[in-house]
Amino acid sequence: MHNLDDDENLSRFARLAALRSHFFAFKQWPEFAPEKKDTQTHAMAMALKQGTTLGDMSGDAGILVINAHGSAKTFSGLDADQVAADLFALGIEAAGTRELWVAACNSGLQDQRNTRFSPTFTQQLSMRLRERMPGIVVYGPRGILRYGERTMENIGNGQQTLRYGRVYVFDKKDKHEYPFEQGWVRAGY
């Protein structure tokens, strides 16, 4: 029997669906409405390779959510300069993007040490984007994005799909769970 716990594609699909529903509940963006079936998820790397721009994709690119594994310094293993270059190559300026939500663990985590301030990934990305797009606002989670209330649902023909009913942000430093809508910080640059 196929182990659904080991299926990264199934898990990724479930996490993207959970992010979409939580963003809709939080922000009421029409593009994220459950009945909106033509809004698509696009892989940045594939779009770059194919020469696709945000203008070629369905939906309103005024608000953009990007999702990957992340840290306080990287997004999908890339630093802020590399991600900014990729977003410019995808046509973020021409698309008129006003808000960028970086749904990657710790990308907005504030790291304040005794004598110096270390900018977060989202702050670094915001600085790069604002060099050419002064009005753009960038947000990131203040900790680790976590997915909970995992269920398996039968979808017919003996097949199942994975669903997450809860997305929240966990701050390891203060051991605090933030509800999804309270777990985001705006990049201060």
Coordinates of C-alpha atoms in Angstrom, one line a residue:
M1 CA 0.0 0.0 0.0
H2 CA 1.2 3.5 -0.8
N3 CA 2.4 5.5 2.2
L4 CA 0.7 8.9 1.9
D5 CA 3.0 10.3 4.7
D6 CA 6.0 9.9 2.3
D7 CA 4.4 11.5 -0.7
E8 CA 6.0 15.0 -0.9
N9 CA 3.8 16.1 -3.8
L10 CA 0.6 15.2 -1.9
S11 CA 1.8 16.9 1.2
R12 CA 2.9 20.0 -0.8
F13 CA -0.5 20.1 -2.5
A14 CA -2.2 19.9 0.9
R15 CA -0.1 22.6 2.3
L16 CA -0.7 25.0 -0.6
A17 CA -4.5 24.3 -0.3
A18 CA -4.3 25.1 3.4
L19 CA -2.4 28.3 2.8
R20 CA -4.9 29.4 0.2
S21 CA -7.9 28.8 2.5
H22 CA -6.2 30.5 5.4
F23 CA -5.2 33.5 3.3
F24 CA -8.8 33.7 2.1
A25 CA -10.2 33.6 5.6
F26 CA -7.6 36.2 6.8
K27 CA -7.6 38.7 3.9
Q28 CA -10.7 37.8 1.8
W29 CA -8.8 38.0 -1.4
P30 CA -11.2 37.1 -4.2
E31 CA -8.4 35.2 -6.0
F32 CA -8.2 32.8 -3.1
A33 CA -12.0 32.1 -2.7
P34 CA -12.9 28.4 -2.6
E35 CA -15.2 28.7 -5.6
K36 CA -12.5 30.4 -7.7
K37 CA -11.2 27.4 -9.7
D38 CA -9.1 29.3 -12.3
T39 CA -6.5 30.6 -9.9
Q40 CA -3.4 28.5 -10.4
T41 CA -0.3 27.7 -8.5
H42 CA 2.9 28.2 -10.5
A43 CA 6.4 27.0 -9.8
M44 CA 8.8 30.0 -10.0
A45 CA 11.8 27.9 -11.2
M46 CA 9.7 26.4 -14.0
A47 CA 8.2 29.8 -15.0
L48 CA 11.7 31.3 -15.2
K49 CA 13.0 28.4 -17.3
Q50 CA 10.0 28.7 -19.7
G51 CA 10.2 32.5 -19.9
T52 CA 6.7 32.9 -18.4
T53 CA 5.9 36.2 -16.7
L54 CA 3.4 37.0 -14.0
G55 CA 1.4 38.8 -16.7
D56 CA 1.1 35.4 -18.6
M57 CA -0.4 33.7 -15.5
S58 CA -4.1 33.7 -14.4
G59 CA -5.2 35.9 -11.5
D60 CA -4.4 39.3 -10.1
A61 CA -0.7 39.7 -9.6
G62 CA -1.2 42.8 -7.4
I63 CA -0.9 40.4 -4.4
L64 CA 1.6 37.7 -4.7
V65 CA 2.2 34.8 -2.3
I66 CA 5.4 32.8 -2.7
N67 CA 6.0 29.6 -0.8
A68 CA 9.0 27.3 -0.3
H69 CA 11.2 26.1 2.5
G70 CA 12.9 29.0 4.1
S71 CA 15.0 30.4 6.9
A72 CA 15.8 33.8 8.4
K73 CA 18.3 34.2 5.5
T74 CA 17.0 32.2 2.6
F75 CA 14.0 31.2 0.5
S76 CA 14.3 27.8 -1.3
G77 CA 18.0 28.0 -0.7
L78 CA 18.4 31.4 -2.4
D79 CA 19.4 34.7 -0.7
A80 CA 17.3 37.9 -1.0
D81 CA 19.3 39.2 -4.0
Q82 CA 18.7 36.0 -6.0
V83 CA 15.0 36.0 -5.2
A84 CA 14.6 39.7 -6.1
A85 CA 16.4 39.0 -9.4
D86 CA 14.0 36.1 -10.1
L87 CA 10.9 38.2 -9.2
F88 CA 12.1 41.0 -11.5
A89 CA 12.7 38.4 -14.3
L90 CA 9.1 37.2 -13.7
G91 CA 7.9 40.7 -14.3
I92 CA 6.9 41.7 -10.8
E93 CA 7.1 45.4 -11.8
A94 CA 5.0 45.2 -14.9
A95 CA 2.5 43.1 -13.1
G96 CA 1.9 45.9 -10.6
T97 CA 2.5 43.8 -7.5
R98 CA 1.7 45.8 -4.4
E99 CA 2.0 43.1 -1.7
L100 CA 4.4 40.2 -1.5
W101 CA 3.7 37.5 1.1
V102 CA 6.7 35.2 1.7
A103 CA 5.2 32.0 3.1
A104 CA 8.5 30.4 4.1
C105 CA 9.5 29.4 7.6
N106 CA 11.3 32.0 9.6
S107 CA 11.6 34.4 6.7
G108 CA 10.3 37.2 8.8
L109 CA 11.9 36.0 12.1
Q110 CA 13.3 39.0 13.9
D111 CA 16.8 38.3 15.2
Q112 CA 18.0 40.9 17.6
R113 CA 21.2 40.2 19.4
N114 CA 22.7 42.4 22.2
T115 CA 24.7 44.8 20.0
R116 CA 23.5 44.5 16.5
F117 CA 20.4 44.1 14.4
S118 CA 20.4 41.4 11.7
P119 CA 17.9 42.0 8.9
T120 CA 15.5 39.2 8.2
F121 CA 15.1 37.6 4.8
T122 CA 11.9 39.6 4.1
Q123 CA 13.6 42.8 5.2
Q124 CA 16.5 42.1 2.8
L125 CA 14.1 41.2 0.0
S126 CA 12.0 44.3 0.7
M127 CA 15.1 46.5 0.4
R128 CA 16.0 45.0 -3.0
L129 CA 12.5 45.2 -4.4
R130 CA 12.0 48.8 -3.2
E131 CA 15.0 49.9 -5.1
R132 CA 12.8 49.6 -8.2
M133 CA 9.3 49.4 -6.6
P134 CA 9.1 51.9 -3.8
G135 CA 5.5 51.1 -2.9
I136 CA 5.7 47.4 -2.5
V137 CA 5.1 45.9 0.9
V138 CA 6.6 42.6 1.9
Y139 CA 5.4 40.3 4.7
G140 CA 6.8 37.1 6.3
P141 CA 6.0 34.8 9.2
R142 CA 7.5 35.6 12.5
G143 CA 8.4 31.9 13.0
I144 CA 7.8 28.5 11.6
L145 CA 4.8 27.9 9.5
R146 CA 3.1 24.7 10.8
Y147 CA 0.3 22.7 9.4
G148 CA -2.1 20.8 11.8
E149 CA -5.4 19.0 11.9
R150 CA -4.2 16.6 9.3
T151 CA -7.0 14.4 7.8
M152 CA -7.2 11.9 5.0
E153 CA -10.3 12.2 2.8
N154 CA -11.6 9.7 0.3
I155 CA -12.1 11.3 -3.1
G156 CA -13.5 8.3 -4.9
N157 CA -12.2 5.3 -6.8
G158 CA -10.3 4.1 -3.7
Q159 CA -8.2 7.2 -3.7
Q160 CA -7.5 9.5 -0.8
T161 CA -6.2 13.0 -0.4
L162 CA -4.5 14.8 2.5
R163 CA -5.9 17.9 4.1
Y164 CA -4.7 20.3 6.7
G165 CA -7.4 22.2 8.7
R166 CA -5.0 24.5 10.5
V167 CA -2.0 26.7 9.6
Y168 CA -0.3 28.6 12.3
V169 CA 3.1 30.2 13.1
F170 CA 5.3 28.9 15.9
D171 CA 8.0 31.0 17.4
K172 CA 10.6 28.6 18.8
K173 CA 12.3 31.4 20.7
D174 CA 9.4 32.2 23.0
K175 CA 7.6 28.9 22.4
H176 CA 4.5 30.8 21.3
E177 CA 1.9 29.7 18.7
Y178 CA 0.4 32.6 16.7
P179 CA -2.9 32.1 14.9
F180 CA -2.3 32.4 11.1
E181 CA -3.6 36.0 10.9
Q182 CA -1.4 37.2 13.8
G183 CA 1.8 35.4 12.7
W184 CA 2.9 37.8 10.0
V185 CA 5.3 40.8 10.2
R186 CA 5.7 43.5 7.7
A187 CA 9.3 44.0 6.5
G188 CA 10.5 47.3 8.0
Y189 CA 12.5 48.6 5.1

